[in-house]
């Protein structure tokens, strides 16, 4: 092996899918490479073929796909060069590479894990396949890997099933799974989308460490140009399956040349945007939003000021302890712990927080998908207050039409056996809106506003890219023209330009129609762009809630501060200070100043009003002035 | 989990009660009673029955009493381990059943084993090699087994086994071993005869299992987690067994409870045709001649096994699928 | 620079594609794609189904069979009960085209029977001089078509005063082929009706139990348990005892169909239930709930389709067992009664070793049974694939 | 007398002395069966004969086929003393039965008049055992006989009025019991047994009281109790439930052949329980050595074919029933319209002549059966061709004429007749549905009757509910076999020809009337039926064979002329399969339960295996 030769060389790779109406070319003669120990970032628009390329490297393309070209893998261990496309589908050659020499983090962690097996089982299995180890050794190694991946209680996580984990936790499990064999090449397809910035930083640091320690190379697929700027060595920009621009990270960030890349750079939301400034999407889709949603039903913006008020809701999940037959002494995990907030009509409330802190659980409780153990939720509509938790029959049905949700995991929230057409038309059918024909029209219009071509209407969810699916989820939520839209990571899988397009759309709808949002996201810049007020959650509680400006400029709570400190910027001159980020520390109360810590009795925390709607969780007796920075 | 199991066992009591009522109704439904049919049968042969004896028996078994009284008599007896009296054999039911029970268990067990041993590999093969010649061929064979009625297959196999291998016709063993204690020779003879009923009873079920397994596997094989497993570098076969197969087992496990009655139902006619020394022919005969305690106790015994089977199936389902175990109790 | 890829190991140059770039560009739709996107989901499935050759052929075959039972009287050369005492247990005759090297069109040789008084067998010999040309669209046994009008037109009949037993005759000299054709009526409908009943019950009941869980599930489970725990034969016996003896054969037929259907749903219901118990935790179910979808819609539109392969496989397996389930009933003397004939009855009539030894043609009804079962299965395969989004 | 020759079978037992020599085992005057005189050959001891039975109950076949009776009939239907040394009768009232000196039960205990005394005094006349008194067969005109022990070897039963049926009942396949092994049975009788032991026995057996135990232990017809001493040629060794019953030669059996060999020749008979359905298949694969039970004419071809492959032989014997299959219109039918029709002799005759018996004969019997009314066979001494021919010709015109005469008009489309009340004439025939033969015949009859405008529906129902439904008038027509005994002598009871029992499905209610001594049912109101009852009574009172013959003749002509049952064919053939090595099996025989006791009168104890073949 020539030292420093390409670890992975993809030459003229073309991939097409045989579909009913003819073939779809997802990748057209793309070439790229990854150097040993280096990181090649693959960026590009949603649906441009990034994931497909990464699949072809592992030879795990769907059956209907055909690939041509060469994918050369130089195994530094053996020095042999193999053309992966020439290997037999599931033969021993490719198997000895998969998992051991090349690890892959899948884009959609939920569906990528088997629901029937524990996390520990699935992660340690890689070791069983490739390494000769005793059971105990495997356990040790897995626990260690899980801890490195950011699980604070890896022993517990080992025994948990995927559906018991939050989105971010699943993603971390996926990361652990990919890394456990210390592969020479890691293919990371959107590895941090579901992670909050502190944990993201922690993961990035982990990857960097591995890179240095084991000379691990990485093919990183991401939309977050901030991440690219922080970790990549080389960048490949891809659009519609074709490479548009490629080069060292310096060149790409400092001298973007191709109009597409320039457009991308411009579409990134940043913290210093002026109020009212719009994101510049690569393409603006003119949307007659009011027409779109008026078709769904007329709306009134009158009514009380507060649309939804949440009071002291809590939710615990039972955690299994002990064996199968022993009566489990049930321990509970407080996923949500006395959360209260209001959402005002027409505003966008941002909700940020650590991965696994209970954001999704809160949002599901608002939808009555999860029943809280205690607390109350009132929806204040023009027809008077409705107790969300008690509504029945017709009231509930009306409520359902008024509150909609975009799910965090787009794949599993779309019925796998329904075409997009049917998925989007379904809410309209349920609420008996319009005629079959007008529904058809409506569905077409929805597809357009989310930037998907109408010709995809007859495809099934699985044949879309991650971002495309996420957009379908958004379109479905919009179909009924709800008053309150709960968005759980609605843009995490979107590249910046499409993201800009979608965010603009949401903004427009808010402006034109007075739509109200609860916007959950890990991307603080996005929240900053969207939200009027922002709530920060940590460990099941809201630790700080303030108008956007206040929170961004003058955060009070230490957790908020550490969040803001961990944001990666798409700027080579503002690299993250990895060494400053201590592992699993941001949410660890012990690192906070005393005012924010629980007292020795185990509680004594209360919401303290700092004025101007700035609330923070601190010791009951804490001095307001002391808290202010 | 333990609580769940205890709760499920508690629920079995009313179920068994319901079943016993149903069983009793079934055996009481046809008009007349055993003695009626006994007298008729004798008369048809030109024989006479001793009416004295029959009247005495009638009285003794409370045939002059209303049905509920008889029901409680019967159930009460069973609770004490007294399964009643067979009029046909003029012996206590437990004596009559004797050997047949374990032979039934043997045949059923071997049949189930046979079905699984055949169906699983074929199902997996068919799913992974969809539309290959093997898939078609095995499908065809399986369906052939399904398409030929059991009794016909029984006749055909019996006839040719006799012509080609000289296996004596019908029965589970050569007749000279009938009343003998177990010996090596006898066991051999049983094995020699066993394959015919097992094939006959097994084939019908096998095709169904193969097809269902194949269908379920085909669905699961598309799932993303299979791709994940492949990406781990897992051997495709082991991956298949660990992930999609386990998922596909859902239907199979939910069926465990009914396997026994199904096998026994399927076996009944075969057993009649082949004149097997199992409980099937005895049960049918008891039903037809209205030997009610024999039939009733038999059915209750079967029902009991089934209820246990369902229990096992429920527990296994919970073990198999954590989603059912951890969230299954809730109501939507 | 024209390639984004430098030689191995060499530093990467800044590559910029020079191809024209239009962010709004979308690939032109091919005619095929345009058609696909306008088509409805059923149409899409039909296209996919059409590609499955064997399934298509099976579908056509079944369709033809179902058409056939409508005009069974016309297709069958003889009536169901037409006997020919001089041709008892006559083996199948061969249709020939050439007589002594000359083409004469389809014909059969006349037959003579002699009694072998030693073995008591009827021995048939072809009379090579007696050429009996088949007639087509001819007048033969009179029948009452659909009970509406009298007719005697047959597709094919034997020559005048001749015979034509292409599949042989049974112990009363009845034409096996005609009986098979008539038998298709019952056998092909009994399965469908039975399956309609059992699937409706199985899916609805199992679906509700699986989706709702809790007490509904508990109750349904116990009912299923009770029903399952009794082997089918006693149940048949009991139900047959309930069926009034004065019922006409047609009512008996319907009764049996309903019995078969009513007893068969439990297994399916349990399978549906246990599958739904798992599937109902999926996010898309939650999504549908949050949209306000009713239980029936969620079960019908979201959950059952995910289970379709199993349902199709079960259905294609159940149809034959219904067709044959009736043979088991007939075997016990509970089934259909003589004026009505089904393949099952034809087979039960042939249940003796001597048939296998001497009159194997009486086993011919097995062939249509096998063909129908195969056809249903391949059809099921095709449907499964058509409904499979991954294909 | 020739020197006695011991069978090999007992060699060991003889050697260790557990069995006395033959001279001490057989009566002083054994029954010497002269085989040569019967046209058969004296045989050799040895061998086990396998036979298949359809269920446990069928072990009674051994009692029937063994046919050891106090008095039995021979091949020519003549009564012979068998277990008895001799018997005498006076005016059919006084019967004196003389036992063989030295006759022993199968356990070696002497068989004496004590056994008769025990049965008479402690069983028959025990109020607990028989609360309702003596069995009907022992009553004549309702009166019991006087029982006397004349001397240690002689008993006498005497009535005041004749009881002509007595001897025949002793000779019947299911004989009237007169004696039980007292020495064995006494342990179950409170009069003799120790109360404690008896109580324990009763408990063990699970019966309610000693009578149940006594009944159970004393069953002779179904020899289920291996401990019960017997006089039959073979005795059972296996207690049910079992899949195989082993019958071993009775070392004390009273018959010897002319060469001094004790019968039976065959040492053991093995009865294998099997489903009746596969008996033909098993017989055809050489799995039985002697089989008639479970075989049907339709199986002949298959069995014949098996002769080439297996060492078996098939013979065809002739059935003795009056009709292999007969249709019985129920004169006590509940539907009055139909009942009136059935009671109209013209209607019954029309039904009968409308049947094309030749076609049925051809289709189902290869033309080998005899088309006949339901009556006696030519083998009976009383046979007259006119009985056979009575209304059994095929004459559709006659049938139509008769129906027209009755006034059954055709409907509009001229394909069905209408009943007087305007309904369509649709008959329902009940069949036990047990044989394809029945189904086939009914199918043909359906067509035949259709031609005279009558529709026939076949309804299969379990046989067990036949009787109660018939009594309830629910049955219109049923299919059964005809008269059981088609070869009667005048001394045999003609009860089958008159309404005498509730199992007679053509007049169950009338039959019940007679059976219950006019307590239940209804008296016949049809003159011909009344006459038949009178004749029956006359026969019962008769004292001479000549008188009985006249009664028989009149009854036969009334029965056939009135077509009380519609016979179709008789003299049908029954395959009898034996091992090819089995000797002394007659080539031709009459086969039936009554009176020939299946093979009983042909003495299977004289059958033997030819070791040299
Ligand atoms: N199984 C499939 N069948 C048909 N088309 C597919 C399939 N998988 C992907 N595609 C199509 O291929 C194109 C590329 O998809 P891919 O998943 O690689 O996009 P991506 O670049 O990863 O996008 P994202 O950033 O949104 O995940 C998309 O247009 C998608 O619709
Ligand atoms: N069904 C469940 N059973 C047990 N624990 C659960 C379940 N659902 C959620 N949890 C636990 O509740 C906590 C909060 O989960 P939640 O999904 O609300 O997190 P989140 O804030 O949305 O995180 P992320 O940003 O990673 O999506 C987690 O610790 C998770 O393990
Ligand atoms: Mg992707
Ligand atoms: Mg979440």
mmCIF file of N, CA and C in Angstrom, chain D residues 343-386:
data_model
loop_
_atom_site.group_PDB
_atom_site.id
_atom_site.type_symbol
_atom_site.label_atom_id
_atom_site.label_comp_id
_atom_site.label_asym_id
_atom_site.label_seq_id
_atom_site.Cartn_x
_atom_site.Cartn_y
_atom_site.Cartn_z
ATOM 1 N N UNK D 343 -101.005 -46.902 3.988
ATOM 2 C CA UNK D 343 -101.877 -47.990 4.400
ATOM 3 C C UNK D 343 -102.690 -48.518 3.228
ATOM 4 N N UNK D 344 -102.647 -47.780 2.127
ATOM 5 C CA UNK D 344 -103.346 -48.244 0.931
ATOM 6 C C UNK D 344 -102.444 -49.226 0.206
ATOM 7 N N UNK D 345 -102.891 -50.468 0.140
ATOM 8 C CA UNK D 345 -102.018 -51.494 -0.423
ATOM 9 C C UNK D 345 -101.655 -51.179 -1.870
ATOM 10 N N UNK D 346 -102.568 -50.489 -2.579
ATOM 11 C CA UNK D 346 -102.262 -50.163 -3.977
ATOM 12 C C UNK D 346 -101.041 -49.275 -4.054
ATOM 13 N N UNK D 347 -100.928 -48.379 -3.111
ATOM 14 C CA UNK D 347 -99.791 -47.479 -3.123
ATOM 15 C C UNK D 347 -98.491 -48.260 -2.887
ATOM 16 N N UNK D 348 -98.535 -49.149 -1.924
ATOM 17 C CA UNK D 348 -97.329 -49.923 -1.643
ATOM 18 C C UNK D 348 -96.951 -50.782 -2.845
ATOM 19 N N UNK D 349 -97.973 -51.357 -3.456
ATOM 20 C CA UNK D 349 -97.685 -52.173 -4.638
ATOM 21 C C UNK D 349 -97.116 -51.317 -5.756
ATOM 22 N N UNK D 350 -97.696 -50.133 -5.911
ATOM 23 C CA UNK D 350 -97.194 -49.249 -6.966
ATOM 24 C C UNK D 350 -95.728 -48.928 -6.723
ATOM 25 N N UNK D 351 -95.411 -48.615 -5.477
ATOM 26 C CA UNK D 351 -94.013 -48.315 -5.170
ATOM 27 C C UNK D 351 -93.131 -49.498 -5.541
ATOM 28 N N UNK D 352 -93.611 -50.671 -5.232
ATOM 29 C CA UNK D 352 -92.800 -51.855 -5.456
ATOM 30 C C UNK D 352 -92.602 -52.147 -6.939
ATOM 31 N N UNK D 353 -93.666 -52.117 -7.702
ATOM 32 C CA UNK D 353 -93.495 -52.501 -9.115
ATOM 33 C C UNK D 353 -92.824 -51.400 -9.915
ATOM 34 N N UNK D 354 -92.731 -50.194 -9.332
ATOM 35 C CA UNK D 354 -92.065 -49.126 -10.076
ATOM 36 C C UNK D 354 -90.551 -49.264 -10.032
ATOM 37 N N UNK D 355 -90.069 -50.152 -9.179
ATOM 38 C CA UNK D 355 -88.615 -50.296 -9.057
ATOM 39 C C UNK D 355 -88.089 -51.265 -10.097
ATOM 40 N N UNK D 356 -87.069 -50.830 -10.800
ATOM 41 C CA UNK D 356 -86.439 -51.695 -11.801
ATOM 42 C C UNK D 356 -85.352 -52.504 -11.088
ATOM 43 N N UNK D 357 -85.755 -53.637 -10.558
ATOM 44 C CA UNK D 357 -84.820 -54.414 -9.751
ATOM 45 C C UNK D 357 -83.660 -54.949 -10.572
ATOM 46 N N UNK D 358 -83.919 -55.144 -11.842
ATOM 47 C CA UNK D 358 -82.860 -55.695 -12.675
ATOM 48 C C UNK D 358 -81.701 -54.707 -12.773
ATOM 49 N N UNK D 359 -82.063 -53.460 -12.908
ATOM 50 C CA UNK D 359 -81.006 -52.451 -13.018
ATOM 51 C C UNK D 359 -80.165 -52.418 -11.743
ATOM 52 N N UNK D 360 -80.865 -52.467 -10.635
ATOM 53 C CA UNK D 360 -80.138 -52.438 -9.361
ATOM 54 C C UNK D 360 -79.240 -53.669 -9.249
ATOM 55 N N UNK D 361 -79.802 -54.799 -9.616
ATOM 56 C CA UNK D 361 -79.041 -56.040 -9.568
ATOM 57 C C UNK D 361 -77.786 -55.927 -10.429
ATOM 58 N N UNK D 362 -77.982 -55.370 -11.605
ATOM 59 C CA UNK D 362 -76.849 -55.248 -12.517
ATOM 60 C C UNK D 362 -75.802 -54.288 -11.980
ATOM 61 N N UNK D 363 -76.301 -53.170 -11.488
ATOM 62 C CA UNK D 363 -75.361 -52.130 -11.080
ATOM 63 C C UNK D 363 -74.593 -52.520 -9.824
ATOM 64 N N UNK D 364 -75.304 -53.062 -8.866
ATOM 65 C CA UNK D 364 -74.630 -53.262 -7.582
ATOM 66 C C UNK D 364 -74.249 -54.705 -7.304
ATOM 67 N N UNK D 365 -74.843 -55.632 -8.007
ATOM 68 C CA UNK D 365 -74.575 -57.029 -7.662
ATOM 69 C C UNK D 365 -74.101 -57.857 -8.849
ATOM 70 N N UNK D 366 -73.702 -57.175 -9.886
ATOM 71 C CA UNK D 366 -73.173 -57.884 -11.027
ATOM 72 C C UNK D 366 -74.221 -58.826 -11.624
ATOM 73 N N UNK D 367 -75.474 -58.578 -11.323
ATOM 74 C CA UNK D 367 -76.543 -59.435 -11.819
ATOM 75 C C UNK D 367 -76.615 -60.769 -11.100
ATOM 76 N N UNK D 368 -75.867 -60.897 -10.003
ATOM 77 C CA UNK D 368 -75.798 -62.206 -9.354
ATOM 78 C C UNK D 368 -76.844 -62.377 -8.259
ATOM 79 N N UNK D 369 -77.544 -61.304 -7.930
ATOM 80 C CA UNK D 369 -78.529 -61.421 -6.864
ATOM 81 C C UNK D 369 -79.871 -61.850 -7.454
ATOM 82 N N UNK D 370 -80.799 -62.113 -6.557
ATOM 83 C CA UNK D 370 -82.116 -62.579 -6.984
ATOM 84 C C UNK D 370 -83.099 -61.445 -6.781
ATOM 85 N N UNK D 371 -83.751 -61.018 -7.855
ATOM 86 C CA UNK D 371 -84.730 -59.953 -7.708
ATOM 87 C C UNK D 371 -85.952 -60.537 -7.037
ATOM 88 N N UNK D 372 -86.333 -59.964 -5.953
ATOM 89 C CA UNK D 372 -87.369 -60.621 -5.167
ATOM 90 C C UNK D 372 -88.053 -59.648 -4.235
ATOM 91 N N UNK D 373 -89.253 -60.046 -3.839
ATOM 92 C CA UNK D 373 -89.909 -59.323 -2.755
ATOM 93 C C UNK D 373 -89.165 -59.660 -1.464
ATOM 94 N N UNK D 374 -89.524 -58.980 -0.403
ATOM 95 C CA UNK D 374 -88.887 -59.249 0.879
ATOM 96 C C UNK D 374 -89.552 -60.479 1.480
ATOM 97 N N UNK D 375 -88.953 -61.623 1.211
ATOM 98 C CA UNK D 375 -89.582 -62.853 1.686
ATOM 99 C C UNK D 375 -88.526 -63.916 1.883
ATOM 100 N N UNK D 376 -88.972 -65.162 2.039
ATOM 101 C CA UNK D 376 -87.992 -66.209 2.328
ATOM 102 C C UNK D 376 -87.307 -66.683 1.047
ATOM 103 N N UNK D 377 -86.168 -67.343 1.249
ATOM 104 C CA UNK D 377 -85.348 -67.751 0.115
ATOM 105 C C UNK D 377 -85.716 -69.172 -0.325
ATOM 106 N N UNK D 378 -85.327 -69.534 -1.536
ATOM 107 C CA UNK D 378 -85.615 -70.897 -2.016
ATOM 108 C C UNK D 378 -85.034 -71.970 -1.099
ATOM 109 N N UNK D 379 -84.013 -71.622 -0.339
ATOM 110 C CA UNK D 379 -83.416 -72.615 0.547
ATOM 111 C C UNK D 379 -84.339 -72.985 1.699
ATOM 112 N N UNK D 380 -85.338 -72.175 1.915
ATOM 113 C CA UNK D 380 -86.256 -72.493 3.003
ATOM 114 C C UNK D 380 -87.222 -73.562 2.525
ATOM 115 N N UNK D 381 -87.525 -74.537 3.384
ATOM 116 C CA UNK D 381 -88.450 -75.585 2.964
ATOM 117 C C UNK D 381 -89.831 -75.048 2.615
ATOM 118 N N UNK D 382 -90.145 -73.855 3.086
ATOM 119 C CA UNK D 382 -91.494 -73.356 2.846
ATOM 120 C C UNK D 382 -91.590 -72.447 1.637
ATOM 121 N N UNK D 383 -90.491 -72.335 0.902
ATOM 122 C CA UNK D 383 -90.430 -71.373 -0.196
ATOM 123 C C UNK D 383 -91.437 -71.657 -1.293
ATOM 124 N N UNK D 384 -92.065 -70.627 -1.810
ATOM 125 C CA UNK D 384 -92.884 -70.755 -3.013
ATOM 126 C C UNK D 384 -92.505 -69.596 -3.933
ATOM 127 N N UNK D 385 -92.401 -69.902 -5.221
ATOM 128 C CA UNK D 385 -91.967 -68.839 -6.145
ATOM 129 C C UNK D 385 -92.891 -67.629 -6.113
ATOM 130 N N UNK D 386 -94.173 -67.842 -5.821
ATOM 131 C CA UNK D 386 -95.035 -66.668 -5.884
ATOM 132 C C UNK D 386 -94.704 -65.631 -4.807
#
